[in-house]
Tab-separated table of C-alpha atoms in Angstrom:
chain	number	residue	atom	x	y	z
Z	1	UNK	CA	57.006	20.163	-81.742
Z	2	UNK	CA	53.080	19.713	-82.338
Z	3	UNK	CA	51.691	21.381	-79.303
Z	4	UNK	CA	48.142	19.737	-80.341
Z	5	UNK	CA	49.848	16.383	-79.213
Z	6	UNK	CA	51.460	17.342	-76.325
Z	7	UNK	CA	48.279	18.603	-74.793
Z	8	UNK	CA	46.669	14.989	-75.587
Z	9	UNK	CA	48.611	13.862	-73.204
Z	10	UNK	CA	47.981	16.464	-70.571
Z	11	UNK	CA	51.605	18.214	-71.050
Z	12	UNK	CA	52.877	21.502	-71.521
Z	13	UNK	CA	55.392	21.966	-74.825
Z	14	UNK	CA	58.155	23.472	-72.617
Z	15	UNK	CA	58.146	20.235	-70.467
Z	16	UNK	CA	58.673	18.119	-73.168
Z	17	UNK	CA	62.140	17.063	-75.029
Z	18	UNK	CA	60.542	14.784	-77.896
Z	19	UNK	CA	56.923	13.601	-78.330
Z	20	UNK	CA	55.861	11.753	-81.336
Z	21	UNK	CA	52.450	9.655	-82.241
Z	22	UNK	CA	51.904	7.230	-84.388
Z	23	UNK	CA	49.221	4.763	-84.937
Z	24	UNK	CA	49.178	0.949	-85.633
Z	25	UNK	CA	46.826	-1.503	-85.587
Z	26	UNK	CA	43.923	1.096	-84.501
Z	27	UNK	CA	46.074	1.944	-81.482
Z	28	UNK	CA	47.475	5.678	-80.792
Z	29	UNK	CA	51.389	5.744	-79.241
Z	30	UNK	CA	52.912	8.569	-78.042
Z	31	UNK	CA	56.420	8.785	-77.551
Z	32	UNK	CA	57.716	10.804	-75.159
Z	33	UNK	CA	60.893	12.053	-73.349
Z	34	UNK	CA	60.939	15.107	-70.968
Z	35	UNK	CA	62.956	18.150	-70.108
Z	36	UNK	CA	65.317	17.216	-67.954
Z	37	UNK	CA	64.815	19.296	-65.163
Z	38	UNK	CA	66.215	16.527	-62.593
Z	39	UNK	CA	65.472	15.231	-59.041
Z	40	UNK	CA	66.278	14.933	-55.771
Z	41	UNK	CA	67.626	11.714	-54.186
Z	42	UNK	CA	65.362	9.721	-52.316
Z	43	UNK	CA	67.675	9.140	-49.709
Z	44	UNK	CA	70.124	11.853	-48.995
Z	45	UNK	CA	67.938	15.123	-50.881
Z	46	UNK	CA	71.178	15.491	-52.865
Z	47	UNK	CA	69.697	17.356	-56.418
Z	48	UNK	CA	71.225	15.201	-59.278
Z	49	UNK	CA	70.622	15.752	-63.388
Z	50	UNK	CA	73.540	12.977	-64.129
Z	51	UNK	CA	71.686	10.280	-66.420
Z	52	UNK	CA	72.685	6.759	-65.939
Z	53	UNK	CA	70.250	5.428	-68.069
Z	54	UNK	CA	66.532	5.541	-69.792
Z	55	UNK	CA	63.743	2.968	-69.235
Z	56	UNK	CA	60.498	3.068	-71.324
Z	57	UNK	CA	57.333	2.241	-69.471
Z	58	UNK	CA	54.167	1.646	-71.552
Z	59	UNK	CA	51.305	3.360	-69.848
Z	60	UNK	CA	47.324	3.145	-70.676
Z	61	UNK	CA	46.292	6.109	-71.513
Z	62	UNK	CA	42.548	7.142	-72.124
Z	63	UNK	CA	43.545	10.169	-74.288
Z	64	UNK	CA	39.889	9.674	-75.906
Z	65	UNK	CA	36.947	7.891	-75.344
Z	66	UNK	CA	36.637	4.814	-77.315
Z	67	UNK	CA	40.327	5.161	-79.040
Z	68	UNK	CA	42.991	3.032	-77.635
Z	69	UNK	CA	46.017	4.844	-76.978
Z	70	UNK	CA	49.207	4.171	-74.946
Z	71	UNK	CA	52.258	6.202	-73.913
Z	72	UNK	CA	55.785	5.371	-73.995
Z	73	UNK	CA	57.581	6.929	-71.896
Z	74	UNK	CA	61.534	7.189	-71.577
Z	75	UNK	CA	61.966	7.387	-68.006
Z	76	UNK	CA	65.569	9.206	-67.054
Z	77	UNK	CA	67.411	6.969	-64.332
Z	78	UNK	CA	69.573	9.465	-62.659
Z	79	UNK	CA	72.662	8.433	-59.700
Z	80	UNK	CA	73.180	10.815	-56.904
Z	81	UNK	CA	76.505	12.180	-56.626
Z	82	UNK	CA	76.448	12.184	-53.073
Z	83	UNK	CA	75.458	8.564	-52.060
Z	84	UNK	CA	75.651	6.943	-55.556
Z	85	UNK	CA	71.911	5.451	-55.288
Z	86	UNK	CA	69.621	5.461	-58.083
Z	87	UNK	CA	66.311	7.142	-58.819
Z	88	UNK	CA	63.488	7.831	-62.023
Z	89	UNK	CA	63.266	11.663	-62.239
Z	90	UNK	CA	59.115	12.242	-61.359
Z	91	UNK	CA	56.525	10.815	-63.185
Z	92	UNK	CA	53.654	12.976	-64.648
Z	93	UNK	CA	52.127	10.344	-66.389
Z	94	UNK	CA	51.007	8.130	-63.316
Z	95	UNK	CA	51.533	7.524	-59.905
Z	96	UNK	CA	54.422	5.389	-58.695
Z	97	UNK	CA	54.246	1.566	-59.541
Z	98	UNK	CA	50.690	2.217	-61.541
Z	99	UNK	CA	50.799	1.816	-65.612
Z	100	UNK	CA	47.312	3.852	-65.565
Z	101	UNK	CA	47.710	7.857	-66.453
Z	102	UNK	CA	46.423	10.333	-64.468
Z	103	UNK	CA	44.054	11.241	-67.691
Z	104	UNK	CA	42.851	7.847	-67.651
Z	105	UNK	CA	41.621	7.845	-64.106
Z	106	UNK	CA	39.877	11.021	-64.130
Z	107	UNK	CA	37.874	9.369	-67.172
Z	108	UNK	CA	36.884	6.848	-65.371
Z	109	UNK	CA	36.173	8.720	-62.681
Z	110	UNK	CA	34.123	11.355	-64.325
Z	111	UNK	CA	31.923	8.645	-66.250
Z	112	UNK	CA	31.546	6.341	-63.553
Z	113	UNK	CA	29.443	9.521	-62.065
Z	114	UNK	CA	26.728	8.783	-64.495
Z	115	UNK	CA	23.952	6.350	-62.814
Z	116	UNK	CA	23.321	5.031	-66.634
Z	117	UNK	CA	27.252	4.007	-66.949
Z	118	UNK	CA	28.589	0.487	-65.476
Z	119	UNK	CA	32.008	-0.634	-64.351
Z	120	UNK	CA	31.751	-2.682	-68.021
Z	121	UNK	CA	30.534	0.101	-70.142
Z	122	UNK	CA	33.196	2.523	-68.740
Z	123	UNK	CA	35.813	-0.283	-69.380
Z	124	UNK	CA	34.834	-0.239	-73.133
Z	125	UNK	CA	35.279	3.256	-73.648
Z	126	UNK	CA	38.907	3.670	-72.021
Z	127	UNK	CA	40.333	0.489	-73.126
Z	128	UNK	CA	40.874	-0.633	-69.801
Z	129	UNK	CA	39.970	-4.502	-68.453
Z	130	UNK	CA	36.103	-4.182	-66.101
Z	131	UNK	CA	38.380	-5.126	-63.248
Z	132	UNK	CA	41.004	-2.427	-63.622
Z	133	UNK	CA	38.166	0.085	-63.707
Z	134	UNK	CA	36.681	-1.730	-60.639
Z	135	UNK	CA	39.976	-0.767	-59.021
Z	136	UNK	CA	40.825	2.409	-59.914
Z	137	UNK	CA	36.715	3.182	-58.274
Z	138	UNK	CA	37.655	1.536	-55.424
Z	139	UNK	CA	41.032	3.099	-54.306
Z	140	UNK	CA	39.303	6.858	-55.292
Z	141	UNK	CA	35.603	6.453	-53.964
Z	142	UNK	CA	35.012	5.608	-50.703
Z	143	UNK	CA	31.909	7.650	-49.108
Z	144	UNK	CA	32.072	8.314	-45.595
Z	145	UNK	CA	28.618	8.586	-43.700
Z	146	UNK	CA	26.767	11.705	-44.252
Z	147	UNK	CA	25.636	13.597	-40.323
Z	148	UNK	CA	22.262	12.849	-39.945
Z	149	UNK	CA	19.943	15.917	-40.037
Z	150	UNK	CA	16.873	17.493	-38.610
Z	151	UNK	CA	13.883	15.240	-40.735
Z	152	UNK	CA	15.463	11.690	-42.221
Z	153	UNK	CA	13.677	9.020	-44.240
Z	154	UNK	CA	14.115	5.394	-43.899
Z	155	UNK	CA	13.180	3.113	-46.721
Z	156	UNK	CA	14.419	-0.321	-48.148
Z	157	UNK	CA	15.246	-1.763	-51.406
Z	158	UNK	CA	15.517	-4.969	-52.905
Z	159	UNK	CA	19.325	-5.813	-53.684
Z	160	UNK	CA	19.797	-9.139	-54.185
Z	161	UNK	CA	18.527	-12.851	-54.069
Z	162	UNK	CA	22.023	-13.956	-53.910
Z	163	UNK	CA	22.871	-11.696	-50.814
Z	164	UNK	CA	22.665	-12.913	-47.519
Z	165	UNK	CA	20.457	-10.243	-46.560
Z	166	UNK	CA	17.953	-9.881	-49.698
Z	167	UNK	CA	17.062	-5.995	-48.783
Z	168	UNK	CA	18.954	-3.374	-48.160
Z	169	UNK	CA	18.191	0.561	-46.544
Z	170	UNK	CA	18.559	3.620	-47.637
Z	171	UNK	CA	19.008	6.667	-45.117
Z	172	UNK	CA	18.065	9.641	-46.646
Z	173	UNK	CA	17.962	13.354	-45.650
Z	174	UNK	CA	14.269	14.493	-46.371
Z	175	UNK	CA	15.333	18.349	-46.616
Z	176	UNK	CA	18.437	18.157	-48.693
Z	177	UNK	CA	17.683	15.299	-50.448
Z	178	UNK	CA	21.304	14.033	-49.896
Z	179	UNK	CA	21.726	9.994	-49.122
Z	180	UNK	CA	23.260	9.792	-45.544
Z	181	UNK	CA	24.154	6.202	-45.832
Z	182	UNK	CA	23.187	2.676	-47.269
Z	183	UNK	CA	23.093	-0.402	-44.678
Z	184	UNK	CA	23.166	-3.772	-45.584
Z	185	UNK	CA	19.922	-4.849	-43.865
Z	186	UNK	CA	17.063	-4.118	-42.360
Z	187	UNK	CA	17.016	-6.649	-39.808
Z	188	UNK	CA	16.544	-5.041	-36.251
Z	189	UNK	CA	20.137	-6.313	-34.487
Z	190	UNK	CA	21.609	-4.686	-37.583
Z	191	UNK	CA	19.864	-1.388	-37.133
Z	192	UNK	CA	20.395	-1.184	-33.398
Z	193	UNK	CA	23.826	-1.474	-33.795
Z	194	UNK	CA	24.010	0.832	-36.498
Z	195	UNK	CA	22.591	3.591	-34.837
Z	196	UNK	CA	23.540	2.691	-31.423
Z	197	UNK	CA	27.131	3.573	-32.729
Z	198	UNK	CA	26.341	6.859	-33.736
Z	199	UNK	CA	26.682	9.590	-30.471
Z	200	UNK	CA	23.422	10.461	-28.770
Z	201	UNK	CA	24.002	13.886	-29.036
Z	202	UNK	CA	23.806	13.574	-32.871
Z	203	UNK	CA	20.512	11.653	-32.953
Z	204	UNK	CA	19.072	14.026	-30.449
Z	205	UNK	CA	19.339	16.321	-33.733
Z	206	UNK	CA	16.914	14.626	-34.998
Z	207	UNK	CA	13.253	15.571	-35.243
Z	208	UNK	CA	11.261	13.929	-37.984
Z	209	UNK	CA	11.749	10.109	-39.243
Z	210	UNK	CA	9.520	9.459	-41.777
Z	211	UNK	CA	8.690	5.390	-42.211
Z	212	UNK	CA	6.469	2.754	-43.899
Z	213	UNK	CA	4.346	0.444	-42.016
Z	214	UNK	CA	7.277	-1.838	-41.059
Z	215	UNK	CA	7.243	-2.838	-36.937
Z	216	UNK	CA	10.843	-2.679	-36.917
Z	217	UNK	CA	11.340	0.595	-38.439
Z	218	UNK	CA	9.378	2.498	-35.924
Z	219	UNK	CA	10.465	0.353	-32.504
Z	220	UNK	CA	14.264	1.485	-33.471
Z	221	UNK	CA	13.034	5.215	-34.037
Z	222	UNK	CA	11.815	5.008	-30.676
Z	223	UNK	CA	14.726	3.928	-28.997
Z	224	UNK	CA	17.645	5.958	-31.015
Z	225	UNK	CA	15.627	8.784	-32.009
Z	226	UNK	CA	13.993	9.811	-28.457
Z	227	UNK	CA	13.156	14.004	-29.484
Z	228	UNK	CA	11.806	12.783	-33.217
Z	229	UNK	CA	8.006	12.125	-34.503
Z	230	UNK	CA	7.742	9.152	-35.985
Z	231	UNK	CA	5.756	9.650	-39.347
Z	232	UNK	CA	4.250	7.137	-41.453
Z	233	UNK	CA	4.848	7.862	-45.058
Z	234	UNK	CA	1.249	8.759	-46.538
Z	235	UNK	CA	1.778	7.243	-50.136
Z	236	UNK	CA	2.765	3.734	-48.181
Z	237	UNK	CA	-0.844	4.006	-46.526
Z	238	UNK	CA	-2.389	4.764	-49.877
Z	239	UNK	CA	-1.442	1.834	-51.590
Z	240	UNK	CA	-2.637	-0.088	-48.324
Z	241	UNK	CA	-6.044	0.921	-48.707
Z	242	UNK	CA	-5.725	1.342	-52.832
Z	243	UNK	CA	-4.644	-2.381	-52.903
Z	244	UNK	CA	-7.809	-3.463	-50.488
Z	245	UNK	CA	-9.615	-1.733	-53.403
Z	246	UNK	CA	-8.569	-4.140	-55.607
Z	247	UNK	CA	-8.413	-6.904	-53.645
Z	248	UNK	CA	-12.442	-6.300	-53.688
Z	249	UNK	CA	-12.271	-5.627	-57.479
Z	250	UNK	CA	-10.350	-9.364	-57.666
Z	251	UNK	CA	-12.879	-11.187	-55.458
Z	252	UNK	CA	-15.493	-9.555	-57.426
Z	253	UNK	CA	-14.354	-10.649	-60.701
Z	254	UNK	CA	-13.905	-14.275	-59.967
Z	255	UNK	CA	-17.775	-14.566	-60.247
Z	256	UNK	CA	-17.787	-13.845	-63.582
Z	257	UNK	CA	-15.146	-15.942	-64.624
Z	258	UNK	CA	-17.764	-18.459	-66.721
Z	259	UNK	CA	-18.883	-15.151	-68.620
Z	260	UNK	CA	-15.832	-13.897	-70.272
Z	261	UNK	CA	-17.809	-11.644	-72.852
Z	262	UNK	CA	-20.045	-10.360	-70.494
Z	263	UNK	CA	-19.932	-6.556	-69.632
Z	264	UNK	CA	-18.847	-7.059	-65.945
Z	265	UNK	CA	-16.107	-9.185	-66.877
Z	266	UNK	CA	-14.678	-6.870	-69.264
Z	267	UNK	CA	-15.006	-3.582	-66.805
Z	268	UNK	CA	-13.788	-5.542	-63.817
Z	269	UNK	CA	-10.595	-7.411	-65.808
Z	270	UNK	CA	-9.961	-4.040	-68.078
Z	271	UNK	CA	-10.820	-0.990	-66.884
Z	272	UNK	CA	-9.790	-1.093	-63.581
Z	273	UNK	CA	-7.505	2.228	-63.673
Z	274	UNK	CA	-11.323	3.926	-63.948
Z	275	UNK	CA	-11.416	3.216	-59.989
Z	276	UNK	CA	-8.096	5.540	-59.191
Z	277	UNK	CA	-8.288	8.030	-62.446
Z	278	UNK	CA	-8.535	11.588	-60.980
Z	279	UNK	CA	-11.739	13.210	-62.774
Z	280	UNK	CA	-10.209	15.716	-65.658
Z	281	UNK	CA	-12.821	17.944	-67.277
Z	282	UNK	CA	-11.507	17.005	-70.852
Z	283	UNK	CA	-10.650	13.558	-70.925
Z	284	UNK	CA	-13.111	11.545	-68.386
Z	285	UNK	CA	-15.936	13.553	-69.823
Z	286	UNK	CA	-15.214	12.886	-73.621
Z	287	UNK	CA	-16.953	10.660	-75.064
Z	288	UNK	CA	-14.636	7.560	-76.884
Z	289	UNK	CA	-15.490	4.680	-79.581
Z	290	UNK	CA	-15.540	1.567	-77.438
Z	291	UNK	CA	-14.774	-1.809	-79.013
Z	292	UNK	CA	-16.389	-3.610	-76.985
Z	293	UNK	CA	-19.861	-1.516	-76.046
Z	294	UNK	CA	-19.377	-0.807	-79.672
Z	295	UNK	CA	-20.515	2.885	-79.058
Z	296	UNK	CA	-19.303	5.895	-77.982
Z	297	UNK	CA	-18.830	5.952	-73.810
Z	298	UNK	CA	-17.364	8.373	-71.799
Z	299	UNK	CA	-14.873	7.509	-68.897
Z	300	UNK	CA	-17.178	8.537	-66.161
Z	301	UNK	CA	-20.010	6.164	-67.708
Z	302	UNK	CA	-17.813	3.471	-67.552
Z	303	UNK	CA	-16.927	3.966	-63.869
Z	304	UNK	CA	-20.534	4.182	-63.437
Z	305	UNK	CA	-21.016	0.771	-65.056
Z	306	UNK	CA	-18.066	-0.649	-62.876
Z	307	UNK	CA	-19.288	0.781	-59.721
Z	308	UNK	CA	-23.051	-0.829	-60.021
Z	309	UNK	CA	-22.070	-4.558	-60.413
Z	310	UNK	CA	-21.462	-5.143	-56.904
Z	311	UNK	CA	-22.381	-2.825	-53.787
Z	312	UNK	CA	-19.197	-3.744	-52.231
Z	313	UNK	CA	-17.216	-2.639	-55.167
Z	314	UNK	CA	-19.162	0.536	-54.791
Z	315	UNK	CA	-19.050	1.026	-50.942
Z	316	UNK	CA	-14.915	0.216	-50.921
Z	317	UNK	CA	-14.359	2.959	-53.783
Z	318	UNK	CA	-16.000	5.670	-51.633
Z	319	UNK	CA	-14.406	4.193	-48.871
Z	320	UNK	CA	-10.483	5.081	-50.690
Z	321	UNK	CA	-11.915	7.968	-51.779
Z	322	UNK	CA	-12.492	9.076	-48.384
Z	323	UNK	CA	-9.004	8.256	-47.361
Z	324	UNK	CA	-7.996	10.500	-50.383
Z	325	UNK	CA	-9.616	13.138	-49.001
Z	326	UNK	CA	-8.241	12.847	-45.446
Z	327	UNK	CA	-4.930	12.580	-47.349
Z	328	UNK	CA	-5.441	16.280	-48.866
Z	329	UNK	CA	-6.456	18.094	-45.434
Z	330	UNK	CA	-4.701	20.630	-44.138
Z	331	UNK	CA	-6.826	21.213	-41.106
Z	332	UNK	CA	-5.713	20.979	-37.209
Z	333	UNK	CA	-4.413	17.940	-36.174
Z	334	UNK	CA	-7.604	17.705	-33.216
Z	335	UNK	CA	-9.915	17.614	-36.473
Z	336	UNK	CA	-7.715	15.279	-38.533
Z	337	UNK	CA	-7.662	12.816	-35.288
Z	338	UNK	CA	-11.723	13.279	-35.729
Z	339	UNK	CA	-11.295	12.531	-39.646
Z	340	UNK	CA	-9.403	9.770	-39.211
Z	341	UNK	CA	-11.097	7.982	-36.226
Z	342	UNK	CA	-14.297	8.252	-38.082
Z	343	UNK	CA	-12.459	6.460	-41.156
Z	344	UNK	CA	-11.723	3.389	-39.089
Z	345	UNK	CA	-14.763	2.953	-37.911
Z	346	UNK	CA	-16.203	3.227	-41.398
Z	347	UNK	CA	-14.048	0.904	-42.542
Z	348	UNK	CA	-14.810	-1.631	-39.597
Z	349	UNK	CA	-18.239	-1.376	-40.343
Z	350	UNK	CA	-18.216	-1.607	-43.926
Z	351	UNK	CA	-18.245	-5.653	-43.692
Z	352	UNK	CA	-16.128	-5.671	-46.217
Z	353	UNK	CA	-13.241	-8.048	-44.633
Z	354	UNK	CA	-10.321	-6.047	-46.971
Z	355	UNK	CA	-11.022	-2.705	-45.335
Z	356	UNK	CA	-12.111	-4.403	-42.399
Z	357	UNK	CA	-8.281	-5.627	-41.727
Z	358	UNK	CA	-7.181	-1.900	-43.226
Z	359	UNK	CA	-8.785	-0.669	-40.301
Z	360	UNK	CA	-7.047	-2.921	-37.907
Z	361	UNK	CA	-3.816	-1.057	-39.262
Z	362	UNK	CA	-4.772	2.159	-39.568
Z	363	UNK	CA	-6.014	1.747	-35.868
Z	364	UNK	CA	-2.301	0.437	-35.084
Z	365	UNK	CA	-0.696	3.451	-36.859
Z	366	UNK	CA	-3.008	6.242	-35.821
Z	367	UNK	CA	-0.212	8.797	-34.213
Z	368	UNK	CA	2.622	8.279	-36.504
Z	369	UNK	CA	-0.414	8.526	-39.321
Z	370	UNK	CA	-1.274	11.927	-37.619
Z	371	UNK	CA	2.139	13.058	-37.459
Z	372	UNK	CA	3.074	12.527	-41.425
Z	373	UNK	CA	0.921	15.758	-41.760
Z	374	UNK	CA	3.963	17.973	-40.346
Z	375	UNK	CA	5.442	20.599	-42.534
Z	376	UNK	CA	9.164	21.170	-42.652
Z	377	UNK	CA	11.318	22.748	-44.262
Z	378	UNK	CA	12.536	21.004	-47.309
Z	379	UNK	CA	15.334	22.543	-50.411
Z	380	UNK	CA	13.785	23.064	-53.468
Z	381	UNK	CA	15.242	24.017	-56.932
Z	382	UNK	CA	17.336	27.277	-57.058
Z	383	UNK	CA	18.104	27.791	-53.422
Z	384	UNK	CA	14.444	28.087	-52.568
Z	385	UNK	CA	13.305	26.122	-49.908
Z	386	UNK	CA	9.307	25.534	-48.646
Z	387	UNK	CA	7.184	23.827	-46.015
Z	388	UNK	CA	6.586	20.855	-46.953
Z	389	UNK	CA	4.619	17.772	-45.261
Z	390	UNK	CA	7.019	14.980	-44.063
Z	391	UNK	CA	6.484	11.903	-46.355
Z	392	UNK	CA	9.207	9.390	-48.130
Z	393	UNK	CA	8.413	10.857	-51.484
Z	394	UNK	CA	12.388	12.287	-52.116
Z	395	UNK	CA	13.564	8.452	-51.044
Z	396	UNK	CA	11.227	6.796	-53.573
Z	397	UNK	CA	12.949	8.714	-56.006
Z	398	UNK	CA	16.441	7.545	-55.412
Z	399	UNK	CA	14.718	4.262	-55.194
Z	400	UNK	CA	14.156	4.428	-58.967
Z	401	UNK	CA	17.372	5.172	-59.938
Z	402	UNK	CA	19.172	2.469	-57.209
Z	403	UNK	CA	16.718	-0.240	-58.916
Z	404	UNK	CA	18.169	1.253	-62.674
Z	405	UNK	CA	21.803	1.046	-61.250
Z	406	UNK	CA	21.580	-2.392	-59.686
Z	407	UNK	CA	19.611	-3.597	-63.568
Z	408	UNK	CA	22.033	-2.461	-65.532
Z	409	UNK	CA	24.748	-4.259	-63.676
Z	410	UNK	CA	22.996	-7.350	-63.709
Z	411	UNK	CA	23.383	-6.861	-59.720
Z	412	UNK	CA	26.524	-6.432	-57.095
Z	413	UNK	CA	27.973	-9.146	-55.450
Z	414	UNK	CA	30.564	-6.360	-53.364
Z	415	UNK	CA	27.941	-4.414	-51.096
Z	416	UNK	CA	30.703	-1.678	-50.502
Z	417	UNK	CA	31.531	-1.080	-53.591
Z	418	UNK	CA	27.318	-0.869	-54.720
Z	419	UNK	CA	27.492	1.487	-51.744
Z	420	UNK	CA	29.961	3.639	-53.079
Z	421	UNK	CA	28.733	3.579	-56.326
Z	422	UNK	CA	25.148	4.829	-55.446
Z	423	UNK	CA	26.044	7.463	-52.958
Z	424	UNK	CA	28.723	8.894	-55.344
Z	425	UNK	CA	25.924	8.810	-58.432
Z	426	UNK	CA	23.156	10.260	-56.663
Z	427	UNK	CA	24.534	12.655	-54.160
Z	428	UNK	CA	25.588	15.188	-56.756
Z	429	UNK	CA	28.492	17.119	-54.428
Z	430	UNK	CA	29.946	14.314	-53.971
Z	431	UNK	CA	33.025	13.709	-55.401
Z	432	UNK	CA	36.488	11.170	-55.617
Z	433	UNK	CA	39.351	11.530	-53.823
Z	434	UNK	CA	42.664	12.447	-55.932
Z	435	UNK	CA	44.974	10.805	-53.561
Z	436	UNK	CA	44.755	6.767	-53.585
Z	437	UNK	CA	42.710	5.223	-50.794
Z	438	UNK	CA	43.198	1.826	-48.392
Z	439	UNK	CA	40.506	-0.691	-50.458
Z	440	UNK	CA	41.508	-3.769	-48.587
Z	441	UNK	CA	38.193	-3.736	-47.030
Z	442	UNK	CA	36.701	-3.461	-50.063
Z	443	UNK	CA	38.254	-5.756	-51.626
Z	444	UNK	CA	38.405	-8.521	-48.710
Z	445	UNK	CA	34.379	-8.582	-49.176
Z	446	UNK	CA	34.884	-9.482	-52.851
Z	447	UNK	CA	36.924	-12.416	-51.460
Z	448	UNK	CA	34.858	-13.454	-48.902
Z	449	UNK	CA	31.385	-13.388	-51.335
Z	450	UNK	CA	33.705	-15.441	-53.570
């Protein structure tokens, strides 16, 4: 007997009778018969090796990826001599009533842990229909909610237009980097009852939220999360005050609309990135042919250019810049209040009506501002960890690959199942469950979306 085909199929030699393959029409079969090292009736125990007759099942079997290849089995029907019932001797192929081999399953299993693989490119490479993979995830993957830890991040994400509730949230641990859970929504009755189900002595773990500038966000952290600081994320407040920037830059560039050739059109509509480049000795200061000067201008001369068609445009780039700054301290938290105090006012009494509402916010977000300079703990690569201010930067990150997942799908109409799916992808100790699970739930939201 060819031991090479034997192990294909996941067997030992000594466990098999006969096992032939052959191949027709671009499809492997293996035939098979095992030892017969009988069984026990179902009913009585009695042990039994009297054969009253074979069956052959046809089983999908994923021996490799991208080959088709099937098994048939003869199944050994024995009787009991005790009660004279009937039974199959055990099955190492698949589990009882499934036509799916153990083999194949782990495949699917094992690929469907990649965040670039979907239900329909994992389905192409076993030979199996989308929807049987679809099941086999289902009744192996089903991710329970992660204990909430120390410092957390809340964020949402854009799932669907289709979806009752268009975004979704992501709970993340901000020292692990592990996703705690997914909700649904964002709404605040959603999140109350979320959290309000978890036990208070849990949430009294916590001690760090870190949020964006979302109302909602911070009047639930209040009330579930009464021993944590609230922390605004810092990039979130960036991109406020980078986006006032260019909300200037836009108003700006409107008045030169009739002049399309002229040099303040072309440095307002083009070169914008000049206004949020960090200065690098090599680059900004090299001088580059410029198609439209036509001449040789450095980077930093071009910013100059940019920054001397308006005073505005000039007074809000020092203005970010000064945020940047504040951004970068690492000073006591009585001199960042000063910092940051004396920022608002500058923006209020720029008279420039983009900062001018930035510093309405900022004003409105002061504490949990103040707070987002806290350093925690957080893991790092090879079991190191370091302090590390609080901030939504690991979330974003899982962001980007939840927006990749949900693309190359072309979108999830089951919310469980996405759930699954992204918490098994991108929690990497997370693994499926050998034994078959319950999916009616699961599957009861696919017929309700339908």
């Amino acid at each position: 007997m060819n031991d090479d085909i034997t192990s294909l199929i996941g067997l030992k030699s000594t466990d098999v009778l006969t096992c032939t393959q052959v191949t027709k029409n671009d499809v492997w079969y293996f035939y098979v018969t095992l030892v017969n090292h009988g069984a026990r009736c179902q009913d009585c125990g009695t042990f039994s090796t009297k054969i009253k007759e074979y069956r052959k099942k046809e089983i999908d079997h994923a021996v490799l990826l991208n080959k088709k290849a099937k098994i048939i089995y003869n199944a050994r029907r024995f009787t009991c001599p005790n009660c004279g019932k009937t039974f199959f001797e055990e099955n190492p192929f698949t589990d009882p009533g499934d036509f799916t081999s153990q083999a194949t399953i782990k495949n699917v299993l094992i690929l469907l842990k990649e965040y670039n693989q979907t239900f329909a490119s994992v389905a192409r490479q076993v030979n199996l229909s989308k929807t049987e993979v679809m099941h086999i995830f289902d009744e192996h993957v089903q991710v329970k909610r992660k204990p909430l830890d120390e410092s957390i991040c809340l964020d949402e994400f854009y799932f669907s237009r289709k979806a009752k509730k268009k975004f979704a949230l992501m709970i993340l641990s901000f020292s692990h980097g592990n996703i705690i859970d997914i909700l649904p929504s964002r709404e605040k009755h959603s999140l109350h009852s979320y959290f309000h189900d978890i036990p208070i002595e849990e949430r009294n773990l916590v001690r760090y939220v870190s949020i964006d500038m979302y109302d909602t966000y911070r009047d639930i952290c209040r009330t579930m999360f009464p021993n944590a600081l609230i922390c605004v994320d810092s990039f979130h407040v960036m991109k406020w005050v980078s986006k006032a920037l260019d909300d200037v830059r836009i108003r700006i560039l409107h008045k030169y609309e009739d002049s399309k050739s002229s040099d303040e059109y072309y440095l307002l509509k083009y070169q914008k990135e000049l206004l949020y480049m960090d200065i690098v000795a090599d680059s900004y200061h090299k001088p580059k042919y410029n198609h439209h000067f036509r001449y040789e201008v450095t980077d930093l001369r071009k910013r100059e250019m940019l920054l001397n068609i308006d005073p505005q445009l000039n007074k809000a780039f020092l203005l970010k810049d000064g945020y940047q700054l504040f951004n970068q301290m690492t000073d006591s938290r009585d001199t960042l209040s000063e910092y940051l105090e004396s920022l608002i006012d500058d923006f209020m009494l720029s008279n420039i009506p983009e900062f001018m509402s930035v510093s309405l916010t900022l004003k409105k977000w002061k504490e949990e501002i103040l707070n987002s300079f806290t350093c925690v703990h957080k893991k790092l690569p090879h079991n190191k960890t370091d302090m590390i201010k609080v901030s939504n930067g690991p979330i974003e990150g899982r962001n980007k690959y939840i927006k990749i997942i949900l693309r190359l799908a072309n979108g999830y109409k089951n919310f469980k199942r996405f759930r699954n799916r992204a918490m098994y992808v991108l929690n990497k100790k997370e693994t499926y469950s050998e034994e078959i699970l319950s999916n009616i739930i699961i599957q009861h939201e696919t017929k309700k979306e339908t």
